[in-house]
Every structure is written in C-alpha cells, then in structure tokens.
PDB file of C-alpha atoms in Angstrom:
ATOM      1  CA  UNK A 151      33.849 -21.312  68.209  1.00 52.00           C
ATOM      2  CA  UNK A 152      35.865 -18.535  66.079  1.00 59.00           C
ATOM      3  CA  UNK A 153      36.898 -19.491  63.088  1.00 61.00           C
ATOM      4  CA  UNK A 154      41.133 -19.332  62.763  1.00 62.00           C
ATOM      5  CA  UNK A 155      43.228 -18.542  59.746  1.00 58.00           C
ATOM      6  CA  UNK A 156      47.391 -19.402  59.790  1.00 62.00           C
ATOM      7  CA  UNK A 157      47.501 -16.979  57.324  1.00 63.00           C
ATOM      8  CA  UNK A 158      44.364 -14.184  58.525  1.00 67.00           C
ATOM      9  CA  UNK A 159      41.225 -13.880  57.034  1.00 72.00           C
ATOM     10  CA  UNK A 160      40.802 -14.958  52.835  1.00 71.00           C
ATOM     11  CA  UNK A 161      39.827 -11.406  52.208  1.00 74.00           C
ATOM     12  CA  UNK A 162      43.082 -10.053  54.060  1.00 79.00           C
ATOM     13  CA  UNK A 163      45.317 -12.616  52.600  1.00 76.00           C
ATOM     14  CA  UNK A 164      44.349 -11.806  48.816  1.00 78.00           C
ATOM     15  CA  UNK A 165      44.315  -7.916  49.506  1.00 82.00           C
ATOM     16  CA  UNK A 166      47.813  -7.873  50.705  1.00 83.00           C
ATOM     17  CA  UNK A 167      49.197 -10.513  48.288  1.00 80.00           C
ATOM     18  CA  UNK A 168      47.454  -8.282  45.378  1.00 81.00           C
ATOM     19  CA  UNK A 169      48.563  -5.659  47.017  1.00 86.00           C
ATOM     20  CA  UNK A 170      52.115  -6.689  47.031  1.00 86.00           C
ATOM     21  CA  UNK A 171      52.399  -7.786  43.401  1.00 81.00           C
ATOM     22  CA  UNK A 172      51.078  -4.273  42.880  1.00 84.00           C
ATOM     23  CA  UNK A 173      53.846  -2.755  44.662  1.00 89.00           C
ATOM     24  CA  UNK A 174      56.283  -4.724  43.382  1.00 87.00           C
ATOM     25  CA  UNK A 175      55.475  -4.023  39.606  1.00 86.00           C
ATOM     26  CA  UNK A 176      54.677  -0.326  39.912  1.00 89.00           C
ATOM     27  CA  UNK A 177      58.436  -0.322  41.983  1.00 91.00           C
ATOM     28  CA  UNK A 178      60.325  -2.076  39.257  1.00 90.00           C
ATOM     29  CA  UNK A 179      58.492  -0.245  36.666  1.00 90.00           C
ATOM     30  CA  UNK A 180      59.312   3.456  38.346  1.00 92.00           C
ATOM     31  CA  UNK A 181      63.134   2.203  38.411  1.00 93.00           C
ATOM     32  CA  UNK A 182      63.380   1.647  35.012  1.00 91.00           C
ATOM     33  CA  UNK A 183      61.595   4.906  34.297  1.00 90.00           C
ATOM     34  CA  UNK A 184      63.883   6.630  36.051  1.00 92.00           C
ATOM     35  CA  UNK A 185      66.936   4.912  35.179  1.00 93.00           C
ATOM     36  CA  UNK A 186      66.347   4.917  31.152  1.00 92.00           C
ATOM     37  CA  UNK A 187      64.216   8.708  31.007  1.00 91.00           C
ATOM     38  CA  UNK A 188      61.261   6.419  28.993  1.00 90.00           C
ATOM     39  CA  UNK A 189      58.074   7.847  29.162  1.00 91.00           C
ATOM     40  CA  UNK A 190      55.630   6.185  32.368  1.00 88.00           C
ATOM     41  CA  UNK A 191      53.258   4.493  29.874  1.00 86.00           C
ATOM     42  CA  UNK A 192      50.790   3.429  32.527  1.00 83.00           C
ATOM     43  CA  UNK A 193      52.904   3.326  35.920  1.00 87.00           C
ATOM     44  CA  UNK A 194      50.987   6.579  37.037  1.00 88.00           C
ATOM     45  CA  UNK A 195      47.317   4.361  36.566  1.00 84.00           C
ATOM     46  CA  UNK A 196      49.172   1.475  38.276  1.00 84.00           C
ATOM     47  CA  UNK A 197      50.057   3.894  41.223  1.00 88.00           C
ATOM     48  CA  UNK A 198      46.401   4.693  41.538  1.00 88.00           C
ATOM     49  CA  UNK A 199      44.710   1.282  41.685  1.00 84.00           C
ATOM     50  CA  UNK A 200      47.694   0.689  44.291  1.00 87.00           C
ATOM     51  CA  UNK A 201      46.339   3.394  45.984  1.00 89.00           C
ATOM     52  CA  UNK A 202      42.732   2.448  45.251  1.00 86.00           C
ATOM     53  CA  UNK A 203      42.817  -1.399  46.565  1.00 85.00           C
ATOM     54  CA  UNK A 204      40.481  -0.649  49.645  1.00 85.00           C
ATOM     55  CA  UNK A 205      37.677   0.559  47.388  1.00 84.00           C
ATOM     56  CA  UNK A 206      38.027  -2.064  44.787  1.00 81.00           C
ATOM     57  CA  UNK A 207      37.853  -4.628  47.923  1.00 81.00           C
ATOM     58  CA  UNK A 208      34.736  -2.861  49.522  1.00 83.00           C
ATOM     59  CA  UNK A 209      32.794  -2.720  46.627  1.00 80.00           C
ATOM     60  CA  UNK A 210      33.485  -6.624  45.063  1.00 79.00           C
ATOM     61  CA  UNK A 211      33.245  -9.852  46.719  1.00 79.00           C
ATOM     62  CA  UNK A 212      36.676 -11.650  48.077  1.00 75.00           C
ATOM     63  CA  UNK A 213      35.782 -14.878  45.776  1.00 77.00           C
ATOM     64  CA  UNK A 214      35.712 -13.018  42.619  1.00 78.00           C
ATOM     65  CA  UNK A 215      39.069 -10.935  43.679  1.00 77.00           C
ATOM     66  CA  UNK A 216      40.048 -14.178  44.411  1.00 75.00           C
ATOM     67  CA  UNK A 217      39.351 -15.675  40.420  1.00 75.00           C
ATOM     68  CA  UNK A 218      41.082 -12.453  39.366  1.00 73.00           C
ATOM     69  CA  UNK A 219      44.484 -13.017  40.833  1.00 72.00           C
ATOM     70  CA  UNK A 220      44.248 -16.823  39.944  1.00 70.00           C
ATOM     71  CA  UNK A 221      43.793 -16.474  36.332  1.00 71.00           C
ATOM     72  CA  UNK A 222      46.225 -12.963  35.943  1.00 69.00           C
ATOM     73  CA  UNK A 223      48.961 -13.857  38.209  1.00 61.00           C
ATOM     74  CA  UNK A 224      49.057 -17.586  37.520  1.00 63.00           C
ATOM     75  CA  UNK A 225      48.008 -16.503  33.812  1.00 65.00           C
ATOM     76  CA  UNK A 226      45.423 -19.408  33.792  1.00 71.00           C
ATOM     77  CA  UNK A 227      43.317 -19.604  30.949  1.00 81.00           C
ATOM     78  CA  UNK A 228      39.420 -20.038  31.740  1.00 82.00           C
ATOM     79  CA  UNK A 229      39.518 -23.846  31.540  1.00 85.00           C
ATOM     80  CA  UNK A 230      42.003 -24.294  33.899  1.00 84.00           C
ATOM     81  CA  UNK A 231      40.476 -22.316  36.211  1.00 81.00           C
ATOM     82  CA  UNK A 232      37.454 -23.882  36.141  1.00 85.00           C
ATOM     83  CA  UNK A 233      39.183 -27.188  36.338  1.00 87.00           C
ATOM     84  CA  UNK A 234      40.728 -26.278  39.575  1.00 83.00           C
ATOM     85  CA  UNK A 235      37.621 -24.374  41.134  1.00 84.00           C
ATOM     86  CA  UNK A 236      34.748 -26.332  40.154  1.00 89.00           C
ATOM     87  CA  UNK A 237      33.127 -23.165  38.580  1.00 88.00           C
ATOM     88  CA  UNK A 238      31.635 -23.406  35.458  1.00 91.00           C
ATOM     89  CA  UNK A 239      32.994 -21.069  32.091  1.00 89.00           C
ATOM     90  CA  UNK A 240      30.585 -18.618  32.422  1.00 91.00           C
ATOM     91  CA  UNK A 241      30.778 -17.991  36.170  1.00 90.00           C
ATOM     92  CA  UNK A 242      34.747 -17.345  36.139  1.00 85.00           C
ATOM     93  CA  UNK A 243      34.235 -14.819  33.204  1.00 86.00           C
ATOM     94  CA  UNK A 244      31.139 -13.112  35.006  1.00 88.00           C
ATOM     95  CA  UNK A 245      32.949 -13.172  38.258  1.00 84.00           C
ATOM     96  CA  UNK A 246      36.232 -11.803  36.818  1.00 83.00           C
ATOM     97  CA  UNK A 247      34.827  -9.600  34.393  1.00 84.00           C
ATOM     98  CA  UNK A 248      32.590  -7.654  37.252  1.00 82.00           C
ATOM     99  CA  UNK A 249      36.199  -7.288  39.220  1.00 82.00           C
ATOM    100  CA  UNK A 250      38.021  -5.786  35.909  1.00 81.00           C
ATOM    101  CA  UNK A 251      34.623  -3.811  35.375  1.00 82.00           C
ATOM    102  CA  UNK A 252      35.287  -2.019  39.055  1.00 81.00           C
ATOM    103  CA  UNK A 253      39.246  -1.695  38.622  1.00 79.00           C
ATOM    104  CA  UNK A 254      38.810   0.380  35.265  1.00 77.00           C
ATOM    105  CA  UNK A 255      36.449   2.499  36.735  1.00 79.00           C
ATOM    106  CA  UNK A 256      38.595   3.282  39.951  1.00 73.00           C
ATOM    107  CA  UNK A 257      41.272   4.090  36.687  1.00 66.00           C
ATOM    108  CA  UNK A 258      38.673   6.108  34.833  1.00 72.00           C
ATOM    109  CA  UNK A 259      38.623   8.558  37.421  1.00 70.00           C
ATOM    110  CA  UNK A 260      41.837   8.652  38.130  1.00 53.00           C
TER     111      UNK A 260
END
C-alpha cells in the first residue's frame, strides 16, 4: 500500500512552507527598500538562499530542516523543542546546527 499525505510528502510540505516564509520576508523587505532608498542590508543573501532551497534540501535530511523551521519560525528555545519532539538537547543543536552549517555555505558563495 502507498503511503498518502493530505498535505504531500513531509519533505515537500516543509520546502514550500520554508520556502514561502522566504518569499514573503525577502518581498516585504525589497518594498521597504525601495520605498524608503535604505541600503539592502542582507535582502540580496536572502534572495539567494531563496534561490538556493533545492540544494540546501538535497544535501540535508527533511527531519533536521524540519527542527530548523520549528525552533526559528516558532522561535522555540532548545527546551521546548525537545519537549515537544522527544529529542534530547544535544540532538536538536547537532541537527539544527548541521542545517545552519549548509545554509551559510550556500551564502558564502553567493
């Protein structure tokens, strides 16, 4: 039997949803860029890991991505992570720590 997802596959359903809060700041950020004539500050390295989500997905596993977005975007601190996952400390800051590791080299080169 094949597994079925409402929502499509995990890996799918972060990458867009990542992908869409990526959008979403780099938009706002490029509107008040252009409406105030500040400097970009770091819009153009935002604009890259947009662009660069594919590699960043290819290259770490869906779980850790996964960690990522729950302790950024929910702005959970390490214990309450752990508290809802059933990791341990030190897995959620190995796991999220190797994504961050990939995402600022994708920026290095950028």
């Amino acid at each position: 039997m094949a597994d079925r997802y409402y929502w499509g596959k995990p890996r799918d359903v972060i990458k867009w949803y990542l992908r869409g809060m990526l959008h979403l700041s780099a938009s706002s950020k490029q509107r008040y860029v252009e409406k105030t004539g500040v400097e970009p500050g770091n819009l153009p390295r935002l604009l890259t890991l947009l662009e660069e989500l594919d590699k960043l997905f290819k290259s770490v596993d869906t779980d850790s991505v996964a960690l990522l977005c729950l302790r950024y975007v929910e702005l959970l601190s390490i214990p309450d992570t752990a508290e809802l996952t059933g990791l341990s400390n030190s897995q959620i800051s190995t796991r999220t720590a190797k994504v961050m590791k990939k995402a600022k080299d994708i920026l290095a080169k950028a």
